[in-house]
């Protein structure tokens, strides 16, 4: 019988195993040249992904990632019961055009760069409750479509402050399901075990009143802090219960703020904290300033770098916390603040 | 024990009752002057809802609707475990600024005008699976913020073809939960019974290649047809099992296409079909052309007009199918098609 247990005010524990059946990542040239380049499944040297527009390029990249995740799991689109997808573009068009041709029942999400956390959370709920056998969780971002959407078209050549992050051109996907995966997942280090989603903590929108859209790490850090504190409180856990706590895209500026905020509350995760935005680029040589960002950032790093560690058993339990800045071009041009949100997903190693 | 049963390829039946505990609607002056004006909880004569921008106006309206729904249910924000919210604006800022101050764990959705169907579907899954006691499902749209987002600022005074719809200024909310509601819901006709969500069919993205963003009814009708056919097929039901089948915002143009498409498949719902977009305005006197549209359209009509009929028992079972057109200003300016999506929710009368 399926069993989901509510914990505290915002967390769930899945007593029914939610297996990550396969994972896939596709990214751009710059990401391929970064520290994780060799771990990403496919690197495209063509930033247009064979399309005519940046938006169509992102859709094509997302669709390629979905297809690769299905191929790795030995599944076809008709085996997938649900898709939870999202991206950064207005009206999430990268996703609706990206997954449209797959013909899978579809729920579109918007959580800014936290969307992979939202997607995995809702996917895990539907799997653990018996609503679906296999669910596709996928997000994407593209540097050029995001610059056009939020800032200026690339041709303007605008300058970026050191607190700014670089939107990752990339898409990451997981297929999750209730049955023990039958198939070897090559990307997961020769399958020494499984990665299983065992719980979630849903984020609240946290608005500290920051208005600097070029310091999104600062805007999101309070939300990450809130979710992490609530997670530990809801589950009666502490940092010692995790091998790693990995935020989505706080970057170097946001990381410092997060660690400071948590220390003020008596919680020290400095020894186990990582940030996908810091991991994906080499800031000294790649001119990415505070780090990487975007829906694709945490999704690609999860797929390429985090899950292999969990599957291999080097990490027994991690807390994956994609972070999002809830702004639009209109909202910040109208002087609104930039609220943040962060959704936490517990991923554990399970022996074969 | 909670029980959810998969049916066919895209449907679920909830054997655990999912009660609609309360519902609320807030709308603008034009909607107040329409056929449903007297049934809507609150009409604002101020289109700015006391704010400085159209976007902030929409957020204020959405927040007022959420507060009213909680008040009617006798609940406070801390009693609500989850919010599923969405709107039409880029990066769904009406929702993130609308519900931010409530401090409830939050999942943002984007399904265009189908979002109320997505919100109720995911809300019902979390309630039926024991993930949440009370969930707030809410959407909004605002004529002026939508015109600015998708077409031209109002000051341009652009002309609209007869196939165009008029975006509803309105927000509708439902609080759903697993326990028998304790409290009288005044809007539900003096509580002659309950309204219960008993099943859903998740929509697929259907792209017939239509490119006319000013005929969204035509773009969405194939998606509504697909979801209705799959719903009947998945559940082994026929139109005779429903007192009414109500689409979101096909308008008069889209309604005709839907009925024709269904007839070609041997399914006749012409006697029981209604459309929220047709119901909310008087097209002869209100200059709304094909009808109303927007995330707020189906949500307001559900709250003000449909649920009271179900609670009173005049309708024993309805199929509520919000419909969405998945376009953005960028996608149609780049010549992309306008795919549609439609999510179906079964709502039934339950005796006291």
XYZ file of C-alpha atoms in Angstrom:
704
model
C 0.000 0.000 0.000
C 1.266 3.459 -0.827
C 2.237 5.500 2.154
C 3.062 9.174 2.428
C 3.497 10.736 5.869
C 3.121 14.438 6.630
C 5.902 15.846 8.789
C 5.790 19.238 10.489
C 4.260 22.075 8.532
C 5.675 21.604 5.038
C 7.380 18.224 4.657
C 6.477 14.745 3.456
C 8.197 11.403 3.893
C 7.637 8.778 1.201
C 7.546 5.325 2.734
C 6.837 3.929 -0.719
C 10.144 4.057 -2.616
C 10.285 6.578 -5.442
C 13.103 5.389 -7.690
C 15.020 7.623 -10.044
C 14.845 5.270 -13.008
C 17.017 7.264 -15.342
C 18.464 10.717 -15.755
C 19.809 12.697 -18.688
C 21.516 16.022 -19.326
C 22.150 18.074 -22.441
C 24.006 21.399 -22.361
C 25.806 24.042 -24.389
C 29.439 24.584 -25.325
C 30.315 26.787 -22.330
C 28.922 24.221 -19.884
C 30.852 21.557 -21.768
C 34.063 23.505 -21.152
C 33.326 23.761 -17.415
C 34.360 21.420 -14.592
C 31.387 19.082 -15.206
C 31.690 18.990 -18.984
C 32.883 15.396 -19.166
C 29.949 14.213 -17.021
C 27.155 15.828 -19.062
C 25.558 13.343 -21.472
C 25.565 15.534 -24.563
C 27.185 18.859 -25.361
C 25.920 20.801 -28.348
C 28.474 22.951 -30.143
C 25.557 24.691 -31.890
C 23.849 27.158 -29.509
C 20.821 27.190 -31.852
C 20.367 23.408 -31.567
C 19.543 23.438 -35.282
C 16.654 25.904 -34.874
C 15.940 29.434 -36.066
C 15.260 31.175 -32.738
C 16.680 31.015 -29.212
C 13.313 29.904 -27.870
C 13.019 27.073 -30.390
C 16.628 26.140 -29.566
C 15.719 25.724 -25.894
C 12.657 23.639 -26.802
C 14.745 21.398 -29.051
C 17.316 20.932 -26.276
C 14.597 20.068 -23.747
C 12.998 17.575 -26.095
C 16.366 15.926 -26.772
C 16.920 15.576 -23.024
C 13.492 14.007 -22.523
C 14.104 11.535 -25.338
C 17.491 10.599 -23.937
C 16.068 10.024 -20.442
C 13.388 7.735 -21.895
C 15.937 5.881 -24.014
C 18.135 5.283 -20.966
C 15.178 3.949 -18.996
C 14.129 1.700 -21.872
C 10.772 3.454 -21.998
C 8.828 5.168 -24.760
C 6.575 8.201 -24.439
C 3.494 6.012 -24.138
C 4.967 4.409 -20.995
C 5.189 7.784 -19.242
C 2.003 8.705 -17.408
C 2.774 12.334 -16.631
C 5.245 15.118 -17.403
C 6.039 17.913 -14.951
C 8.001 20.494 -16.930
C 9.049 24.100 -16.641
C 11.442 26.774 -17.800
C 12.111 30.496 -17.380
C 10.422 31.912 -20.467
C 7.186 33.878 -20.381
C 4.265 31.428 -20.436
C 6.856 28.598 -20.180
C 6.916 28.185 -23.939
C 10.217 26.291 -23.987
C 8.415 23.447 -22.204
C 5.112 23.522 -24.046
C 6.860 23.479 -27.414
C 9.583 21.158 -26.075
C 7.392 18.345 -24.831
C 4.323 18.918 -27.013
C 5.231 16.328 -29.609
C 5.763 13.644 -26.982
C 1.991 13.457 -26.411
C 2.292 12.754 -22.688
C -0.296 14.168 -20.222
C 1.311 17.417 -19.136
C 1.432 19.745 -16.133
C 3.336 22.989 -16.685
C 5.125 24.507 -13.704
C 6.646 27.866 -12.917
C 9.027 28.121 -9.986
C 11.779 30.116 -11.708
C 15.122 28.362 -11.125
C 13.551 26.251 -8.347
C 11.395 24.423 -10.897
C 13.391 21.168 -10.879
C 12.673 20.950 -7.141
C 8.971 21.538 -7.761
C 8.929 19.041 -10.619
C 10.620 16.281 -8.604
C 8.385 17.032 -5.587
C 5.129 16.773 -7.507
C 6.455 13.845 -9.510
C 7.361 12.003 -6.314
C 3.905 12.677 -4.842
C 2.189 11.233 -7.894
C 4.457 8.170 -7.933
C 4.282 7.518 -4.173
C 0.487 7.874 -4.150
C -0.023 5.436 -7.006
C -1.190 8.056 -9.496
C 1.519 7.163 -11.988
C 3.962 4.395 -12.796
C 6.550 6.518 -14.588
C 6.798 10.303 -14.467
C 9.103 12.584 -16.445
C 10.483 15.572 -14.510
C 12.296 18.046 -16.721
C 13.441 21.665 -16.833
C 15.585 23.794 -19.108
C 17.157 27.202 -19.511
C 19.140 28.820 -22.302
C 21.548 31.719 -21.840
C 20.377 33.603 -24.913
C 16.620 33.123 -24.467
C 16.935 34.119 -20.788
C 18.980 37.260 -21.512
C 16.337 38.279 -24.060
C 13.496 37.450 -21.641
C 14.834 39.170 -18.535
C 17.543 41.628 -19.557
C 18.677 42.666 -23.043
C 19.129 40.826 -26.332
C 22.694 39.566 -26.647
C 23.491 42.048 -29.419
C 23.368 44.915 -26.910
C 26.521 43.599 -25.244
C 25.448 44.935 -21.833
C 27.826 44.685 -18.893
C 27.159 42.516 -15.879
C 28.034 43.297 -12.251
C 30.124 40.799 -10.282
C 27.051 39.699 -8.304
C 25.322 38.555 -11.500
C 25.063 34.910 -12.481
C 25.312 33.330 -15.919
C 22.205 31.496 -17.122
C 23.082 27.892 -17.918
C 22.287 26.608 -21.393
C 21.163 23.170 -20.386
C 18.346 20.781 -19.651
C 18.170 17.993 -17.107
C 15.576 15.263 -16.767
C 14.734 12.425 -14.403
C 12.271 9.628 -14.961
C 10.962 8.511 -11.600
C 8.839 5.495 -10.816
C 7.595 3.099 -8.207
C 9.125 -0.110 -9.526
C 12.732 -1.179 -9.017
C 14.464 -0.016 -12.221
C 15.114 -2.940 -14.559
C 17.711 -1.326 -16.686
C 21.248 -0.209 -16.265
C 21.619 3.546 -16.285
C 25.039 4.158 -17.804
C 25.235 7.705 -16.503
C 24.886 6.504 -12.956
C 28.413 5.107 -12.561
C 27.716 1.546 -13.606
C 24.768 1.131 -11.229
C 26.240 0.348 -7.863
C 22.840 1.015 -6.352
C 19.791 3.196 -6.778
C 18.915 6.786 -6.066
C 15.588 7.095 -4.279
C 13.541 10.174 -3.388
C 12.504 9.733 0.247
C 11.045 13.098 1.202
C 10.402 16.720 0.322
C 9.968 20.101 1.967
C 7.832 22.563 0.017
C 9.127 26.131 -0.054
C 7.309 29.297 0.903
C 7.704 32.545 -1.003
C 10.136 34.635 1.039
C 10.378 38.333 0.285
C 13.126 40.239 2.092
C 12.444 43.292 -0.059
C 15.641 43.029 -2.131
C 15.206 44.783 -5.468
C 18.449 43.952 -7.241
C 17.673 41.604 -10.096
C 21.383 41.341 -10.848
C 22.028 39.845 -7.422
C 19.631 36.938 -7.525
C 21.783 34.918 -5.148
C 21.105 37.531 -2.485
C 17.380 37.499 -3.262
C 17.119 33.707 -3.039
C 19.374 33.016 -0.040
C 16.675 33.879 2.557
C 14.280 31.425 0.882
C 16.911 28.676 0.882
C 17.593 29.410 4.561
C 13.884 29.230 5.397
C 13.404 25.894 3.608
C 16.536 24.332 5.126
C 15.563 25.377 8.671
C 12.002 24.135 8.191
C 13.273 20.875 6.720
C 15.468 20.143 9.732
C 12.687 21.197 12.104
C 9.916 19.229 10.323
C 11.957 16.037 10.192
C 13.879 16.403 13.449
C 17.129 16.223 11.541
C 20.376 18.185 11.549
C 23.181 18.807 9.043
C 24.934 15.694 10.362
C 22.193 13.563 8.805
C 23.310 14.598 5.306
C 26.444 14.011 3.279
C 25.737 17.129 1.240
C 23.248 20.010 1.154
C 23.191 21.366 -2.395
C 21.386 24.560 -3.361
C 20.422 25.391 -6.937
C 22.006 28.616 -8.034
C 22.876 30.943 -5.178
C 26.342 31.456 -6.609
C 29.242 32.683 -4.513
C 27.437 35.814 -3.343
C 24.300 33.932 -2.311
C 26.240 31.097 -0.709
C 27.946 33.459 1.711
C 24.606 35.021 2.668
C 22.978 31.606 3.158
C 25.769 30.308 5.383
C 25.688 33.530 7.437
C 21.888 33.434 7.829
C 21.977 29.806 8.927
C 24.807 30.417 11.395
C 22.730 33.154 13.025
C 20.099 30.469 13.619
C 22.712 28.137 15.054
C 22.898 25.847 12.036
C 26.254 25.252 10.367
C 26.239 23.551 6.974
C 29.478 25.136 5.766
C 31.306 21.825 5.663
C 28.707 20.073 3.507
C 27.216 22.897 1.439
C 27.557 22.928 -2.313
C 25.815 25.041 -4.916
C 25.077 23.858 -8.450
C 25.745 27.365 -9.759
C 29.252 27.315 -8.304
C 29.940 23.762 -9.472
C 29.016 24.108 -13.138
C 31.530 26.806 -14.174
C 35.110 27.704 -13.333
C 34.590 31.329 -12.348
C 38.307 32.135 -12.625
C 38.512 31.251 -16.298
C 34.930 31.337 -17.607
C 33.924 34.940 -16.764
C 30.725 33.767 -15.092
C 31.038 36.058 -12.063
C 28.979 34.745 -9.107
C 28.166 31.418 -10.793
C 25.598 29.701 -12.974
C 21.822 29.978 -12.723
C 18.622 29.003 -14.498
C 16.167 26.099 -14.377
C 18.717 24.081 -16.296
C 21.554 24.706 -13.833
C 20.372 22.574 -10.916
C 18.782 20.025 -13.269
C 22.005 19.437 -15.227
C 24.180 19.288 -12.092
C 21.734 16.883 -10.428
C 21.846 14.602 -13.431
C 25.540 14.822 -14.273
C 27.199 15.188 -10.896
C 24.920 14.585 -7.876
C 22.977 11.457 -8.801
C 26.079 9.464 -9.801
C 27.500 10.097 -6.318
C 24.279 8.897 -4.682
C 23.994 5.841 -6.916
C 27.597 4.886 -6.222
C 26.935 5.137 -2.494
C 29.656 7.680 -1.795
C 26.807 9.933 -0.674
C 24.172 8.083 1.344
C 21.759 10.984 1.707
C 21.679 14.458 0.171
C 19.352 17.439 0.350
C 18.845 18.966 -3.104
C 17.367 22.480 -2.946
C 16.776 24.282 -6.242
C 16.302 27.999 -5.612
C 14.212 30.468 -7.595
C 13.927 34.242 -7.908
C 10.320 35.191 -8.664
C 10.675 38.228 -10.857
C 9.678 39.258 -14.341
C 10.968 42.050 -16.569
C 7.735 43.914 -15.814
C 7.848 43.391 -12.056
C 11.348 44.752 -11.606
C 10.864 47.581 -14.082
C 7.863 48.559 -11.961
C 10.080 48.603 -8.881
C 8.765 45.453 -7.238
C 11.013 43.394 -4.974
C 12.439 40.014 -5.982
C 10.969 37.297 -3.732
C 12.652 33.908 -3.574
C 11.495 30.312 -3.202
C 13.336 27.027 -2.624
C 12.016 23.461 -2.707
C 13.981 20.700 -0.960
C 14.155 17.085 -2.120
C 15.788 14.304 -0.062
C 17.620 11.790 -2.254
C 19.119 8.645 -0.729
C 21.315 5.761 -1.807
C 19.642 2.371 -1.839
C 21.625 -0.860 -2.195
C 21.019 -3.090 -5.202
C -6.689 4.447 3.891
C -6.311 6.824 0.999
C -7.120 5.366 -2.342
C -6.493 6.700 -5.817
C -7.131 4.461 -8.831
C -5.542 4.926 -12.259
C -7.994 4.635 -15.129
C -7.004 4.317 -18.773
C -4.055 6.364 -19.938
C -4.625 9.736 -18.290
C -7.364 9.571 -15.651
C -7.608 9.052 -11.910
C -10.547 8.202 -9.666
C -10.403 9.396 -6.054
C -12.045 6.862 -3.774
C -11.101 9.066 -0.834
C -13.517 12.013 -0.904
C -11.961 15.358 -1.813
C -14.364 17.970 -0.477
C -14.614 21.487 -1.788
C -14.651 23.145 1.620
C -15.220 26.675 0.435
C -15.060 28.761 -2.688
C -14.742 32.475 -3.388
C -14.803 34.818 -6.366
C -13.784 38.437 -6.858
C -14.158 40.230 -10.183
C -14.235 43.581 -11.961
C -17.003 45.966 -12.925
C -17.669 44.506 -16.387
C -18.030 40.996 -14.966
C -20.332 42.449 -12.295
C -22.560 43.836 -15.046
C -22.741 40.443 -16.776
C -25.277 37.632 -16.309
C -23.398 36.194 -13.301
C -22.753 39.526 -11.579
C -25.151 38.902 -8.711
C -23.552 35.524 -7.946
C -19.934 36.724 -7.716
C -18.889 37.314 -4.102
C -17.274 40.705 -4.555
C -17.230 43.155 -7.443
C -14.603 45.890 -7.432
C -15.588 49.155 -9.092
C -11.876 50.099 -9.055
C -10.001 48.235 -11.831
C -6.722 49.080 -10.028
C -7.867 47.359 -6.815
C -6.200 50.221 -4.945
C -2.780 49.594 -6.523
C -0.475 51.557 -8.822
C -0.015 49.040 -11.655
C -2.224 46.529 -13.478
C 0.003 43.686 -12.301
C -0.218 44.745 -8.659
C -3.989 45.131 -9.131
C -4.240 41.514 -10.219
C -2.114 40.383 -7.273
C -4.296 42.340 -4.839
C -7.438 40.800 -6.347
C -6.004 37.309 -6.094
C -4.968 37.827 -2.491
C -8.428 39.158 -1.603
C -9.981 36.046 -3.158
C -7.685 33.740 -1.190
C -8.487 35.548 2.052
C -12.201 35.339 1.377
C -12.038 31.607 0.638
C -10.180 31.011 3.910
C -12.634 33.183 5.834
C -15.578 31.238 4.420
C -13.969 27.938 5.392
C -13.188 29.215 8.885
C -9.499 28.623 8.260
C -6.433 30.797 8.542
C -3.330 30.694 6.354
C -1.521 28.492 8.862
C -4.240 25.831 8.429
C -3.547 25.565 4.694
C -0.813 23.080 3.864
C -0.277 23.961 0.215
C -1.190 26.526 -2.424
C -1.421 25.706 -6.129
C -1.667 29.038 -7.922
C -1.255 30.430 -11.394
C -2.046 33.271 -13.741
C -1.306 34.455 -17.281
C 1.524 36.918 -16.674
C 5.134 36.251 -17.585
C 6.778 34.325 -14.735
C 3.304 34.136 -13.083
C 4.031 37.233 -11.026
C 0.370 37.908 -10.210
C 0.414 34.716 -8.147
C 3.836 35.031 -6.552
C 3.110 38.574 -5.415
C -0.548 37.699 -4.711
C -0.010 34.809 -2.330
C 3.486 35.691 -1.082
C 2.311 37.361 2.093
C 0.140 34.404 3.068
C 3.267 32.398 3.901
C 1.814 29.084 2.723
C 4.044 26.451 1.053
C 3.624 27.259 -2.615
C 3.676 25.544 -6.003
C 3.384 27.864 -9.005
C 1.659 26.536 -12.106
C 1.419 27.603 -15.711
C -1.325 26.118 -17.849
C -2.571 29.349 -19.443
C -6.365 29.549 -19.052
C -6.489 25.835 -18.121
C -4.643 26.554 -14.870
C -7.683 26.205 -12.586
C -8.072 22.649 -13.924
C -4.406 21.940 -13.226
C -4.622 23.513 -9.779
C -7.708 21.505 -8.759
C -6.183 18.314 -10.217
C -2.905 18.596 -8.310
C -4.730 19.827 -5.214
C -7.047 16.816 -5.334
C -4.083 14.441 -5.727
C -2.364 15.886 -2.650
C -5.566 15.741 -0.587
C -6.598 12.245 -1.703
C -3.106 10.872 -1.073
C -2.886 12.272 2.440
C -0.210 14.855 1.605
C -2.343 17.726 2.837
C -5.403 18.430 4.965
C -6.406 21.689 3.317
C -5.173 22.978 -0.034
C -5.845 26.344 -1.654
C -6.386 26.249 -5.431
C -6.481 29.696 -6.997
C -6.057 31.475 -10.318
C -6.563 34.985 -11.632
C -6.528 37.111 -14.760
C -6.971 40.827 -15.363
C -8.086 42.358 -18.650
C -5.555 45.173 -18.562
C -2.517 43.171 -17.428
C -3.321 40.491 -20.030
C -3.732 42.980 -22.887
C -0.361 44.471 -21.938
C 1.235 41.019 -21.632
C -0.048 39.468 -24.849
C -1.245 42.228 -27.153
C -0.979 46.019 -26.736
C -1.275 48.371 -23.779
C -4.858 49.605 -23.450
C -3.897 53.132 -24.507
C -3.285 51.915 -28.072
C -7.011 51.263 -28.492
C -6.407 48.410 -30.928
C -9.352 46.734 -32.651
C -10.344 43.152 -31.981
C -11.717 40.642 -34.529
C -15.033 38.922 -33.806
C -13.233 35.658 -33.007
C -11.346 37.328 -30.141
C -12.285 36.817 -26.514
C -12.261 39.322 -23.652
C -9.920 38.500 -20.769
C -11.908 38.302 -17.542
C -10.834 40.507 -14.662
C -11.438 38.040 -11.895
C -10.051 35.500 -9.498
C -11.614 32.302 -8.231
C -10.463 30.058 -5.407
C -11.414 26.748 -3.848
C -10.181 25.307 -0.595
C -10.286 21.547 -0.840
C -9.764 19.009 1.904
C -10.229 15.489 3.091
C -12.516 16.106 6.066
C -16.258 16.696 5.846
C -16.562 20.515 5.888
C -17.710 21.750 9.288
C -18.857 25.129 8.250
C -21.649 26.565 6.228
C -20.485 28.023 2.942
C -22.899 30.867 2.221
C -22.003 31.028 -1.431
C -23.027 27.433 -1.924
C -26.813 27.997 -1.750
C -27.265 27.418 1.960
C -25.441 24.080 1.926
C -27.905 21.527 0.705
C -25.039 19.130 0.244
C -21.373 19.033 -0.665
C -19.381 19.324 -3.850
C -16.750 16.610 -4.102
C -13.957 16.098 -6.630
C -14.119 12.441 -7.662
C -11.761 12.206 -10.607
C -9.543 13.936 -13.141
C -8.256 13.521 -16.672
C -4.920 15.199 -17.370
C -4.661 16.977 -20.701
C -2.045 16.547 -23.383
C -0.666 19.427 -25.408
C -2.505 19.345 -28.736
C -1.097 21.360 -31.608
C -3.241 21.531 -34.735
C -0.902 24.150 -36.198
C -3.334 27.083 -35.833
C -1.430 30.361 -35.701
C -4.202 32.854 -35.010
C -3.707 34.189 -31.503
C -6.922 36.187 -31.840
C -8.935 33.000 -32.293
C -7.918 31.164 -29.152
C -11.203 29.269 -29.036
C -10.243 27.637 -32.327
C -6.763 26.844 -31.020
C -8.070 25.250 -27.807
C -11.077 23.308 -29.135
C -8.984 20.344 -30.406
C -7.403 20.020 -26.938
C -10.811 20.090 -25.240
C -12.040 17.462 -27.712
C -9.030 15.245 -27.016
C -9.454 15.446 -23.231
C -13.222 14.820 -23.364
C -12.823 11.778 -25.627
C -10.033 10.376 -23.465
C -12.053 11.013 -20.320
C -15.045 9.029 -21.614
C -12.753 6.295 -22.894
C -10.627 6.051 -19.722
C -13.656 5.866 -17.427
C -16.029 3.952 -19.698
C -18.500 6.800 -19.486
C -20.617 8.733 -21.977
C -22.243 12.170 -22.068
C -25.337 10.661 -20.433
C -23.342 10.202 -17.219
C -23.055 13.985 -16.800
C -25.563 16.744 -16.153
C -23.225 19.263 -17.711
C -19.873 19.347 -19.519
C -18.412 22.833 -19.051
C -15.327 24.043 -20.912
C -13.274 27.004 -19.744
C -13.146 29.680 -22.402
C -13.720 28.373 -25.903
C -16.228 31.129 -26.557
C -18.844 30.869 -29.272
C -16.308 30.246 -32.031
C -14.514 27.496 -30.126
C -17.740 25.900 -28.902
C -18.939 25.314 -32.449
C -15.596 23.720 -33.389
C -15.602 21.494 -30.289
C -19.146 20.232 -30.889
C -18.322 19.551 -34.559
C -15.086 17.708 -33.705
C -16.853 15.553 -31.122
C -19.737 14.757 -33.485
C -17.212 13.498 -36.036
C -16.082 11.052 -33.348
C -19.663 10.025 -32.671
C -19.984 11.910 -29.377
C -22.790 14.442 -28.955
C -22.601 16.751 -25.947
C -24.539 19.597 -27.563
C -27.429 19.262 -25.116
C -25.262 19.502 -21.993
C -22.339 21.637 -23.101
C -21.700 25.005 -21.517
C -18.687 27.279 -21.697
C -17.611 29.598 -18.898
C -16.507 32.179 -21.459
C -20.003 32.280 -22.967
C -21.704 32.331 -19.559
C -19.835 35.227 -17.958
C -20.759 38.017 -20.418
C -23.790 39.003 -22.456
C -22.146 39.193 -25.874
C -25.068 41.150 -27.356
C -24.689 44.073 -24.986
C -21.156 43.827 -23.570
C -19.059 43.935 -26.776
C -17.096 40.868 -25.746
C -17.258 39.192 -29.163
C -16.672 35.416 -28.891
C -16.821 35.402 -25.067
C -14.672 35.682 -21.967
C -11.287 34.089 -21.385
C -8.381 34.026 -18.945
C -7.360 31.976 -15.913
C -9.943 33.925 -13.932
C -12.822 33.112 -16.304
C -13.340 29.441 -15.514
C -12.340 29.954 -11.867
C -14.929 32.682 -11.270
C -17.695 30.807 -13.101
C -16.873 27.602 -11.192
C -17.109 29.433 -7.908
C -20.089 31.659 -8.623
C -22.259 29.552 -10.888
C -21.224 25.887 -11.190
C -20.491 24.836 -7.606
C -23.771 26.223 -6.209
C -25.658 24.013 -8.678
C -23.675 20.960 -7.614
C -24.041 21.700 -3.901
C -27.789 22.188 -4.310
C -28.039 18.828 -6.049
C -29.625 20.164 -9.216
C -26.509 18.866 -10.938
C -25.377 15.487 -9.628
C -22.192 15.228 -11.681
C -20.387 17.686 -13.930
C -17.205 17.649 -15.991
C -15.315 20.922 -15.596
C -12.672 21.411 -18.311
C -10.636 24.618 -18.199
C -8.923 25.166 -21.554
C -5.610 26.898 -22.231
C -3.799 28.346 -25.257
C -0.055 27.916 -24.827
C 1.369 30.968 -26.515
C 3.515 33.908 -25.556
C 4.035 37.265 -27.230
C 7.420 35.997 -28.380
C 6.184 32.645 -29.673
C 3.492 34.104 -31.921
C 5.658 36.988 -33.089
C 8.161 34.348 -34.158
C 5.453 32.589 -36.137
C 4.978 29.591 -33.870
C 1.627 27.839 -33.700
C -0.723 28.097 -30.708
C -1.031 24.679 -29.036
C -3.880 24.033 -26.619
C -4.355 22.032 -23.437
C -7.412 21.127 -21.345
C -7.603 19.461 -17.932
C -10.860 17.787 -16.853
C -12.130 17.609 -13.269
C -15.175 15.538 -12.230
C -17.231 17.277 -9.548
C -20.159 15.483 -7.916
C -22.964 16.270 -5.511
C -22.797 14.486 -2.176
C -25.713 14.435 0.251
C -25.293 16.002 3.668
